[in-house]
Amino acid sequence: MSGTTIPIIPAKATTAIEGDGMGCHAGGETLLAAAKSAGKSEILAQYAADYPKRENAGPHDQPQSMCPAFGSLRVGLRMRRTATILSGSACCVYGLTFTSHFYGARRSVGYVPFNSESLVTGKLFEDISEAVHAQADPEKLDAIVIINLCVPTASGVPLQILPKAINGVRIIGIDVPGFGVPTHAEAKDVLTGAMLKYARSEIMAGPVPAPRQARSDKPTITLLGEMFPADPMLIAQMIAPMGLAVGTVAPTREWRELYTALDSVAVAAIHPFYTASIREFEAAGRAIVGSAPVGVDGTHDWLGAIGQATGVAQAQIDAARNATLAAIRGVLSQQKINGRITLSGYEGSELLVGRLLVECGADLRYVGSACPATPWNAHDAAWLKSKGVQVQFRASLENDLDAMREYRPQLAIGTTPVVQAAKEASIPSLYYTNLISARPLMGVAGAGSLIQVINAAMGNQHRFDQMKDFFGSVGNGDKAGVWEDVPKDFPDFRKEQRRQLDKQAKKRKAEEMGS
C-alpha cells in the first residue's frame, strides 16, 4: 500500500433542497435560484417589487435584522383564534419560537418537521396538509397561518394549493424566506396583506360578521402599523374636532377586525412599509395618508392631509390643529433636548422619531432605517433632509456604525450591536426597539415622553467616563478573554508581524501597478 495513491474525488455540492435540513446555509443566491426554478418566481417577483433592496450596496445589500419570518409569526401570534404553523429547518424554528416567547407569545407554535426525503418527494406538503386538517377546529379557530421558511420556499413547497378553508377555518399559506423578504418589519406586511386580501374577497362575496365592539357613528380612519397602545387613543383625540374617529389598527388582533379596517374612509400609513396591505386598501377604494402626527410640523401637516383625504371642511381642520398644536408647543417650550444624536433601527418608525427629536431641540445628525423608501415616508425624509439630517434607507449595521464614528454623538440610539459598540466607546446609548419604539410618539404625550428618556440617558455620560477610567484597556484587543496570568506584550513579535504585513502590502501594490 505504500506505493498506492489515494484518489481524490470531489464531493458533490449539497443543494438547497438536499442534505440534512441545513440547506439554508447554501446562501441567498443559491436559495433564490432554487426557489425560482421550483415555481416560486411569481411570488419572489412580487416581493422584489414590494420590498426593493438597496441598489449598489456591495456585500451589504440586505440590512442585518432578526429572521424576517419573525414579523409574520408575531402578527399571527397576536391574533385571537388564530393558529400558526411553521415549515422550515429545525434550527430556524427553534430560534423563531424562542424569540416569539421572549416577546410574550402566550400560545404554542406549530411545526411540521422534514428531512431530505420528505422534502424532495413531496411528502412534506402532505404532512403540512395533514397538520392543517387536524388543527382546523371552527370552535377554536378562525384561521390557520402556514409559513414556509427558507428551505421549503426554495424547494417549491406549494402552500397556495392548500384548501382556502377547512371546516370553516380559513387557511393562509405564505412564503417568508430570508432571501426574499429583507426585514422582519416587512414580513408583518406579508401576512397582514394576505389576510386583508382574503377578508376583502369575503366582503365582496356577501355579508360578514360584525365587530365585537359597536361601530362608531363617525367616519373612521384605519391606522396601519404596530404602535404603542396609547397612540391610537391620542390620535383619536386629535381628529375628533374633524368629526372623525379611529377605527381599527392593522395588523389586527382578531379576524373580524379586518372587515372594519377595510370599512374606513382613509388609511393612515403610520408605518410606511406595508406595501401589500396598502395595495388591498387601495383596491377597496381607500385613500392612503403617509407620515404621522409627531411634533408641531408633523401634526400640522398630517391633520391637514387627513382632512383633505376625507373631505373635511377647512374650518374643522383648523379647529383640530388649534386644539393640539398649542399643547405640543407648550411642552416643547418647557423642556428641550440639548445634545448630538444618531438614530437607527429596523422597526420602520425611525423617521417619525427623528422628526420628533429635531423638534425637541436635538442636534440629530443621522437617521438610519432598515426599511425602504416609499411614497408614504417621502415627506418625512424630505423634512429631515431640509434640517440637515442624513437619512439612510436600507441601512446596514456598517452604515450605522460609520455614522456613529463620523458624528461622535452624545447619545446613540440603535439596534443591539450599535448600542454595544457605543457603550464600548463610552457613548451613552439606547436600544431603539425596547426603549424608544415602546413608548408614545404622537401628540403631546410623544414629545414629553421622548424628551425625558433622552435627557436621562445623556445625563449618564459621567458614569461611562468613570468606568472607562477605572477599567482602562482591560479586555480590549489581544487582552480580551480569560487569562490565568497578566497578559504580556511581545514587542519583537509585533514588530516582525508588522514587517511581514508591510511586505505583503508592497507586493500587492507592485502587482496591481504591473497589471
Coordinates of C-alpha atoms in Angstrom, one line a residue:
M1 CA 0.0 0.0 0.0
S2 CA 3.0 2.3 0.4
G3 CA 3.1 3.0 -3.3
T4 CA -0.6 3.5 -3.7
T5 CA -2.0 6.9 -4.4
I6 CA -5.3 7.6 -2.7
P7 CA -7.7 9.1 -5.4
I8 CA -9.2 12.4 -4.6
I9 CA -12.8 12.6 -5.7
P10 CA -14.6 16.0 -5.4
A11 CA -17.6 15.8 -3.2
K12 CA -21.0 16.6 -4.7
A13 CA -22.1 20.1 -3.6
T14 CA -25.2 20.0 -1.4
T15 CA -28.1 21.9 -3.0
A16 CA -30.7 23.9 -1.2
I17 CA -33.1 21.0 -1.1
E18 CA -30.7 18.3 -0.1
G19 CA -28.7 17.2 2.9
D20 CA -29.9 17.1 6.5
G21 CA -32.2 20.1 6.5
M22 CA -29.3 22.6 6.8
G23 CA -29.8 23.8 3.2
C24 CA -30.5 27.3 4.5
H25 CA -26.7 27.7 4.7
A26 CA -26.4 27.4 1.0
G27 CA -26.5 31.2 0.7
G28 CA -29.2 33.6 -0.5
E29 CA -28.3 33.5 -4.2
T30 CA -28.4 29.7 -4.3
L31 CA -31.7 29.6 -2.5
L32 CA -33.2 32.3 -4.6
A33 CA -32.2 30.4 -7.8
A34 CA -33.6 27.2 -6.4
A35 CA -36.9 28.8 -5.4
K36 CA -37.4 30.3 -8.9
S37 CA -36.7 27.0 -10.6
A38 CA -39.2 25.4 -8.2
G39 CA -42.1 27.5 -9.2
K40 CA -41.8 30.5 -6.8
S41 CA -40.8 33.1 -9.4
E42 CA -44.1 35.0 -9.3
I43 CA -44.2 35.5 -5.5
L44 CA -40.5 36.4 -5.4
A45 CA -41.0 38.9 -8.2
Q46 CA -43.8 40.5 -6.1
Y47 CA -41.6 40.6 -3.0
A48 CA -38.9 42.3 -5.1
A49 CA -41.3 44.9 -6.2
D50 CA -43.0 45.4 -2.8
Y51 CA -39.7 45.4 -0.7
P52 CA -37.0 46.6 -3.0
K53 CA -33.4 46.1 -1.9
R54 CA -30.8 48.9 -1.8
E55 CA -29.0 49.5 -5.1
N56 CA -25.2 49.3 -5.4
A57 CA -24.9 48.3 -1.7
G58 CA -22.0 45.9 -2.3
P59 CA -21.8 43.0 0.2
H60 CA -24.4 44.5 2.5
D61 CA -27.4 44.6 0.1
Q62 CA -29.7 43.4 3.0
P63 CA -29.9 45.0 6.4
Q64 CA -28.9 42.9 9.4
S65 CA -32.2 42.2 11.1
M66 CA -33.6 39.2 13.0
C67 CA -35.0 36.4 10.8
P68 CA -37.7 38.1 8.7
A69 CA -40.2 35.4 9.3
F70 CA -40.5 36.6 12.9
G71 CA -42.6 39.5 11.6
S72 CA -45.2 37.3 10.2
L73 CA -45.1 35.0 13.2
R74 CA -45.6 37.9 15.5
V75 CA -48.7 39.1 13.6
G76 CA -50.3 35.7 13.7
L77 CA -49.5 35.0 17.4
R78 CA -51.1 38.3 18.5
M79 CA -54.4 37.5 16.9
R80 CA -57.2 35.7 18.8
R81 CA -58.5 32.4 17.4
T82 CA -55.5 32.1 15.0
A83 CA -53.0 29.2 15.0
T84 CA -49.6 29.5 13.4
I85 CA -47.6 26.6 11.9
L86 CA -44.0 26.9 10.7
S87 CA -42.4 24.8 8.0
G88 CA -38.6 25.1 7.9
S89 CA -35.3 23.8 9.3
A90 CA -35.4 22.8 12.9
C91 CA -32.8 25.3 13.9
C92 CA -34.8 28.1 12.4
V93 CA -38.0 27.0 14.0
Y94 CA -36.3 26.8 17.4
G95 CA -34.9 30.3 17.1
L96 CA -38.2 31.8 15.9
T97 CA -40.1 30.0 18.7
F98 CA -37.7 31.2 21.3
T99 CA -37.9 34.8 20.1
S100 CA -41.7 34.7 20.0
H101 CA -41.9 33.6 23.6
F102 CA -39.2 36.1 24.6
Y103 CA -41.6 38.8 23.2
G104 CA -44.5 37.5 25.2
A105 CA -46.3 35.0 23.0
R106 CA -48.8 33.0 25.1
R107 CA -49.6 30.2 22.7
S108 CA -47.8 27.3 21.0
V109 CA -46.2 27.5 17.6
G110 CA -46.9 24.5 15.3
Y111 CA -44.1 22.8 13.4
V112 CA -44.1 20.4 10.6
P113 CA -40.6 18.7 10.5
F114 CA -39.0 17.3 7.4
N115 CA -35.9 15.5 6.1
S116 CA -34.3 15.4 2.7
E117 CA -36.5 12.6 1.6
S118 CA -39.9 14.1 2.6
L119 CA -38.7 17.4 1.1
V120 CA -37.8 16.2 -2.4
T121 CA -40.6 13.6 -2.7
G122 CA -43.4 16.0 -1.8
K123 CA -44.2 14.2 1.5
L124 CA -43.6 17.4 3.4
F125 CA -46.6 19.0 1.6
E126 CA -48.7 16.0 2.5
D127 CA -47.6 16.4 6.2
I128 CA -48.5 20.1 6.1
S129 CA -51.9 19.3 4.7
E130 CA -52.5 16.6 7.3
A131 CA -51.4 19.0 10.1
V132 CA -53.8 21.7 8.8
H133 CA -56.7 19.4 8.6
A134 CA -56.0 18.2 12.2
Q135 CA -55.9 21.7 13.6
A136 CA -59.0 23.1 11.7
D137 CA -61.5 23.2 14.5
P138 CA -64.0 26.0 14.0
E139 CA -65.0 26.0 17.6
K140 CA -61.4 27.2 18.5
L141 CA -60.1 28.9 15.4
D142 CA -61.0 31.5 12.7
A143 CA -57.8 31.0 10.8
I144 CA -54.6 28.9 10.5
V145 CA -51.5 30.5 9.2
I146 CA -48.8 28.3 7.5
I147 CA -45.4 29.9 7.0
N148 CA -42.8 28.5 4.7
L149 CA -39.3 29.4 5.8
C150 CA -36.2 29.4 3.5
V151 CA -35.7 25.8 2.6
P152 CA -39.3 24.8 1.9
T153 CA -39.7 28.0 -0.2
A154 CA -36.5 27.2 -2.1
S155 CA -37.9 23.7 -2.6
G156 CA -41.2 25.0 -4.0
V157 CA -43.5 23.6 -1.3
P158 CA -46.8 24.8 -2.8
L159 CA -48.8 26.2 0.1
Q160 CA -51.0 28.0 -2.4
I161 CA -52.8 24.8 -3.3
L162 CA -53.9 24.1 0.2
P163 CA -57.7 24.5 0.6
K164 CA -58.8 28.1 1.2
A165 CA -60.9 26.9 4.1
I166 CA -61.4 23.6 6.1
N167 CA -64.5 23.2 8.2
G168 CA -65.0 26.9 8.0
V169 CA -61.5 27.7 9.2
R170 CA -59.6 30.0 6.8
I171 CA -56.2 28.7 5.6
I172 CA -53.5 31.3 4.9
G173 CA -50.3 29.9 3.4
I174 CA -47.4 32.3 2.9
D175 CA -43.7 32.1 1.9
V176 CA -41.4 34.3 4.1
P177 CA -37.8 33.4 3.1
G178 CA -34.9 35.5 4.3
F179 CA -33.7 35.7 0.7
G180 CA -36.9 37.3 -0.5
V181 CA -38.2 39.5 2.4
P182 CA -35.5 41.9 3.6
T183 CA -36.6 42.6 7.2
H184 CA -38.9 41.2 9.8
A185 CA -40.8 44.6 9.7
E186 CA -41.8 44.0 6.1
A187 CA -42.7 40.4 6.9
K188 CA -45.5 41.8 9.1
D189 CA -46.9 43.2 5.9
V190 CA -46.7 39.8 4.1
L191 CA -49.2 38.2 6.4
T192 CA -51.3 41.4 7.0
G193 CA -51.6 41.9 3.3
A194 CA -52.6 38.2 2.7
M195 CA -55.2 38.4 5.4
L196 CA -56.7 41.7 4.1
K197 CA -56.9 40.2 0.6
Y198 CA -58.7 37.1 2.0
A199 CA -61.1 39.4 4.0
R200 CA -61.7 41.6 1.1
S201 CA -62.8 38.6 -1.0
E202 CA -65.2 37.6 1.8
I203 CA -66.7 41.1 1.9
M204 CA -67.2 41.1 -1.9
A205 CA -68.9 37.7 -1.7
G206 CA -71.6 38.8 0.9
P207 CA -72.3 39.7 4.5
V208 CA -69.5 39.2 7.1
P209 CA -69.6 39.1 10.9
A210 CA -69.9 42.3 12.8
P211 CA -67.1 43.5 15.1
R212 CA -67.2 42.7 18.8
Q213 CA -67.4 46.4 19.7
A214 CA -70.1 48.7 18.4
R215 CA -69.1 50.6 15.2
S216 CA -68.5 54.4 15.5
D217 CA -71.2 56.6 14.2
K218 CA -68.4 58.8 12.7
P219 CA -66.3 58.1 9.6
T220 CA -63.3 56.1 10.7
I221 CA -59.5 56.2 10.0
T222 CA -57.7 52.9 9.9
L223 CA -54.2 53.1 11.4
L224 CA -51.6 50.9 9.7
G225 CA -48.6 49.7 11.7
E226 CA -47.9 48.3 15.2
M227 CA -47.6 51.1 17.7
F228 CA -47.7 51.9 21.4
P229 CA -51.2 51.2 22.8
A230 CA -51.7 54.8 23.8
D231 CA -51.0 56.3 20.4
P232 CA -54.3 55.3 18.7
M233 CA -56.2 57.0 21.6
L234 CA -54.0 60.1 21.3
I235 CA -54.7 60.2 17.5
A236 CA -58.5 59.8 18.2
Q237 CA -58.4 62.9 20.4
M238 CA -56.6 64.9 17.7
I239 CA -59.0 64.0 14.9
A240 CA -62.2 64.3 16.9
P241 CA -62.7 68.0 16.1
M242 CA -62.9 67.0 12.4
G243 CA -65.8 64.7 13.1
L244 CA -63.6 61.6 12.6
A245 CA -62.8 58.6 14.7
V246 CA -60.0 56.0 14.9
G247 CA -61.3 52.6 13.6
T248 CA -59.0 49.6 13.6
V249 CA -55.3 49.3 14.0
A250 CA -53.8 46.9 11.4
P251 CA -52.2 44.3 11.9
T252 CA -55.4 43.5 13.8
R253 CA -55.9 41.4 16.9
E254 CA -58.9 39.4 15.5
W255 CA -60.1 38.3 12.1
R256 CA -63.3 40.2 12.1
E257 CA -61.4 43.4 12.7
L258 CA -60.0 43.1 9.2
Y259 CA -63.5 43.9 7.9
T260 CA -63.7 47.1 9.9
A261 CA -60.2 48.0 8.8
L262 CA -61.3 47.8 5.2
D263 CA -64.6 49.7 6.1
S264 CA -62.9 53.1 6.7
V265 CA -62.8 56.4 4.8
A266 CA -59.0 56.6 4.8
V267 CA -55.9 54.7 6.0
A268 CA -53.1 56.4 7.9
A269 CA -49.8 54.6 6.9
I270 CA -48.1 55.3 10.3
H271 CA -45.6 52.7 9.3
P272 CA -44.9 53.3 5.6
F273 CA -43.6 49.9 4.5
Y274 CA -46.9 47.9 4.5
T275 CA -46.9 47.9 0.7
A276 CA -49.1 44.7 0.2
S277 CA -51.6 45.9 2.8
I278 CA -51.8 49.3 1.1
R279 CA -52.5 47.6 -2.2
E280 CA -55.5 45.9 -0.7
F281 CA -56.8 49.1 0.9
E282 CA -56.4 51.0 -2.4
A283 CA -58.3 48.1 -4.2
A284 CA -61.1 48.8 -1.7
G285 CA -61.1 52.4 -2.7
R286 CA -59.5 53.8 0.5
A287 CA -57.2 56.9 0.4
I288 CA -53.7 56.5 1.9
V289 CA -52.1 59.2 4.1
G290 CA -48.4 59.0 5.0
S291 CA -46.4 60.3 7.9
A292 CA -47.9 60.8 11.4
P293 CA -48.9 63.5 14.0
V294 CA -45.5 63.9 15.6
G295 CA -44.2 67.2 16.8
V296 CA -45.6 70.6 15.7
D297 CA -44.8 70.4 11.9
G298 CA -45.7 66.8 11.6
T299 CA -49.0 67.1 13.4
H300 CA -49.9 70.3 11.4
D301 CA -49.2 68.6 8.1
W302 CA -50.8 65.2 9.0
L303 CA -54.1 66.7 10.2
G304 CA -54.3 68.7 7.0
A305 CA -53.6 65.6 4.9
I306 CA -56.2 63.5 6.8
G307 CA -58.8 66.3 6.5
Q308 CA -58.2 66.6 2.7
A309 CA -58.4 62.8 2.2
T310 CA -61.7 62.6 4.0
G311 CA -63.3 65.8 2.6
V312 CA -63.4 67.7 5.9
A313 CA -64.0 71.4 5.8
Q314 CA -61.0 73.7 6.4
A315 CA -62.6 75.2 9.5
Q316 CA -62.7 71.7 11.1
I317 CA -59.1 71.1 10.2
D318 CA -58.1 74.4 11.7
A319 CA -60.1 73.5 14.9
A320 CA -58.2 70.2 15.2
R321 CA -54.9 71.9 14.7
N322 CA -55.7 74.7 17.2
A323 CA -56.7 72.1 19.9
T324 CA -53.5 70.1 19.6
L325 CA -50.6 72.3 18.4
A326 CA -50.8 74.8 21.2
A327 CA -50.4 72.0 23.8
I328 CA -47.4 70.5 21.9
R329 CA -45.7 73.9 21.7
G330 CA -46.3 74.3 25.4
V331 CA -44.4 71.0 26.1
L332 CA -41.6 71.9 23.8
S333 CA -41.2 75.4 25.3
Q334 CA -40.7 74.0 28.8
Q335 CA -38.0 71.4 28.1
K336 CA -35.5 70.7 25.4
I337 CA -33.0 68.1 24.3
N338 CA -29.5 69.5 24.2
G339 CA -27.1 67.2 22.5
R340 CA -25.9 65.5 19.3
I341 CA -27.7 62.2 18.5
T342 CA -27.5 59.4 15.9
L343 CA -30.6 57.3 15.4
S344 CA -31.1 53.9 13.7
G345 CA -33.4 50.9 13.9
Y346 CA -35.4 48.3 11.9
E347 CA -38.9 48.9 13.0
G348 CA -39.9 51.4 10.3
S349 CA -40.8 54.3 12.5
E350 CA -37.3 55.7 12.7
L351 CA -38.1 58.8 10.5
L352 CA -41.0 59.7 12.8
V353 CA -38.8 59.5 15.9
G354 CA -36.2 61.6 14.0
R355 CA -38.7 64.3 13.3
L356 CA -39.7 64.4 16.9
L357 CA -36.1 64.6 18.1
V358 CA -35.4 67.6 15.9
E359 CA -38.5 69.4 17.1
C360 CA -37.4 68.7 20.7
G361 CA -34.2 70.6 20.0
A362 CA -31.8 67.6 19.4
D363 CA -28.8 68.1 17.1
L364 CA -29.8 65.0 15.1
R365 CA -27.1 64.1 12.5
Y366 CA -28.2 60.7 11.1
V367 CA -31.3 58.6 10.8
G368 CA -30.8 55.0 9.5
S369 CA -33.8 52.7 8.8
A370 CA -33.5 49.1 7.6
C371 CA -36.8 49.7 5.8
P372 CA -37.0 51.1 2.3
A373 CA -38.0 54.5 0.9
T374 CA -41.7 54.5 -0.1
P375 CA -44.2 57.2 -1.2
W376 CA -45.6 57.2 2.3
N377 CA -42.3 58.3 4.0
A378 CA -41.1 60.6 1.3
H379 CA -42.5 63.7 3.1
D380 CA -40.7 62.7 6.4
A381 CA -37.4 62.1 4.6
A382 CA -37.6 65.5 2.8
W383 CA -38.4 67.3 6.0
L384 CA -35.4 65.7 7.8
K385 CA -33.0 66.4 5.0
S386 CA -34.2 70.0 5.0
K387 CA -33.0 70.2 8.6
G388 CA -29.5 68.9 7.7
V389 CA -30.1 65.3 8.8
Q390 CA -28.5 62.4 6.8
V391 CA -31.2 59.9 6.0
Q392 CA -30.2 56.3 5.0
F393 CA -32.8 53.8 3.9
R394 CA -32.0 50.1 3.9
A395 CA -29.2 51.0 6.4
S396 CA -26.8 48.2 7.3
L397 CA -25.0 47.8 10.6
E398 CA -21.9 49.2 8.9
N399 CA -23.8 52.4 7.8
D400 CA -25.0 52.9 11.4
L401 CA -21.6 52.3 12.9
D402 CA -19.9 54.6 10.4
A403 CA -22.4 57.4 11.2
M404 CA -21.7 57.0 14.9
R405 CA -17.9 57.2 14.4
E406 CA -18.3 60.2 12.0
Y407 CA -20.6 62.3 14.0
R408 CA -19.4 61.3 17.5
P409 CA -22.8 61.7 19.2
Q410 CA -23.5 62.3 22.8
L411 CA -26.2 59.7 22.5
A412 CA -26.5 56.8 20.1
I413 CA -30.0 55.2 19.5
G414 CA -29.9 52.0 17.6
T415 CA -30.1 48.2 17.4
T416 CA -28.3 45.9 19.8
P417 CA -24.9 45.8 18.0
V418 CA -24.9 49.6 17.6
V419 CA -25.7 50.1 21.3
Q420 CA -22.9 47.6 22.2
A421 CA -20.4 49.5 20.0
A422 CA -21.4 52.8 21.5
K423 CA -21.0 51.6 25.1
E424 CA -17.6 50.2 24.2
A425 CA -16.7 53.7 23.0
S426 CA -18.1 55.2 26.3
I427 CA -21.1 56.8 24.5
P428 CA -24.5 56.6 26.2
S429 CA -26.9 54.6 24.1
L430 CA -30.5 53.4 24.0
Y431 CA -31.9 50.3 22.3
Y432 CA -34.5 51.5 19.8
T433 CA -37.0 48.7 19.9
N434 CA -37.5 48.4 23.7
L435 CA -36.7 51.9 24.9
I436 CA -37.8 54.2 22.0
S437 CA -40.4 52.3 19.9
A438 CA -42.2 51.1 23.0
R439 CA -43.4 54.5 24.1
P440 CA -46.0 57.0 22.9
L441 CA -44.8 59.2 19.9
M442 CA -47.9 61.1 18.9
G443 CA -49.1 64.5 20.0
V444 CA -48.3 66.0 23.4
A445 CA -47.5 62.6 25.1
G446 CA -44.9 61.7 22.5
A447 CA -42.9 64.9 22.9
G448 CA -43.0 64.8 26.7
S449 CA -42.1 61.1 26.9
L450 CA -39.2 61.3 24.5
I451 CA -37.6 64.3 26.0
Q452 CA -37.5 62.7 29.4
V453 CA -35.9 59.4 28.4
I454 CA -33.3 61.1 26.0
N455 CA -32.1 63.6 28.6
A456 CA -31.9 60.9 31.3
A457 CA -29.7 58.8 29.0
M458 CA -27.4 61.7 28.0
G459 CA -27.0 62.6 31.7
N460 CA -25.2 59.3 32.3
Q461 CA -22.0 60.3 30.4
H462 CA -20.2 60.8 33.7
R463 CA -20.8 57.1 34.6
F464 CA -19.3 55.9 31.4
D465 CA -16.3 58.2 32.0
Q466 CA -15.8 56.7 35.5
M467 CA -16.0 53.2 34.2
K468 CA -13.5 53.9 31.4
D469 CA -11.1 55.5 33.9
F470 CA -11.4 52.5 36.2
F471 CA -11.1 49.7 33.7
G472 CA -8.8 51.3 31.2
S473 CA -7.9 49.0 28.3
V474 CA -8.7 45.8 30.2
G475 CA -10.5 43.3 28.0
N476 CA -9.7 45.1 24.7
G477 CA -7.8 43.8 21.7
D478 CA -5.4 41.0 22.4
K479 CA -6.1 41.4 26.1
A480 CA -9.7 40.1 25.7
G481 CA -10.6 36.7 27.1
V482 CA -9.8 34.8 30.3
W483 CA -6.2 34.8 31.5
E484 CA -4.6 33.0 34.3
D485 CA -1.8 35.5 34.4
V486 CA -1.4 39.1 33.5
P487 CA -1.1 39.3 29.7
K488 CA 2.4 40.1 28.5
D489 CA 3.5 42.1 25.5
F490 CA 5.8 40.7 22.9
P491 CA 7.2 43.8 21.0
D492 CA 9.6 41.7 18.9
F493 CA 6.8 39.5 17.6
R494 CA 4.6 42.6 16.9
K495 CA 7.5 44.2 15.0
E496 CA 8.0 41.1 12.9
Q497 CA 4.3 40.8 12.1
R498 CA 4.1 44.4 11.1
R499 CA 7.2 44.0 8.8
Q500 CA 5.6 40.9 7.1
L501 CA 2.3 42.8 6.6
D502 CA 4.0 45.8 5.1
K503 CA 6.0 43.5 2.8
Q504 CA 2.8 41.8 1.6
A505 CA 1.1 45.2 1.0
K506 CA 4.0 46.4 -1.1
K507 CA 3.9 43.2 -3.1
R508 CA 0.2 43.6 -3.8
K509 CA 0.7 47.2 -4.8
A510 CA 3.5 46.3 -7.2
E511 CA 1.4 43.6 -8.8
E512 CA -1.5 46.0 -9.3
M513 CA 0.8 48.5 -10.9
G514 CA 2.2 45.8 -13.1
S515 CA -1.2 44.6 -14.3

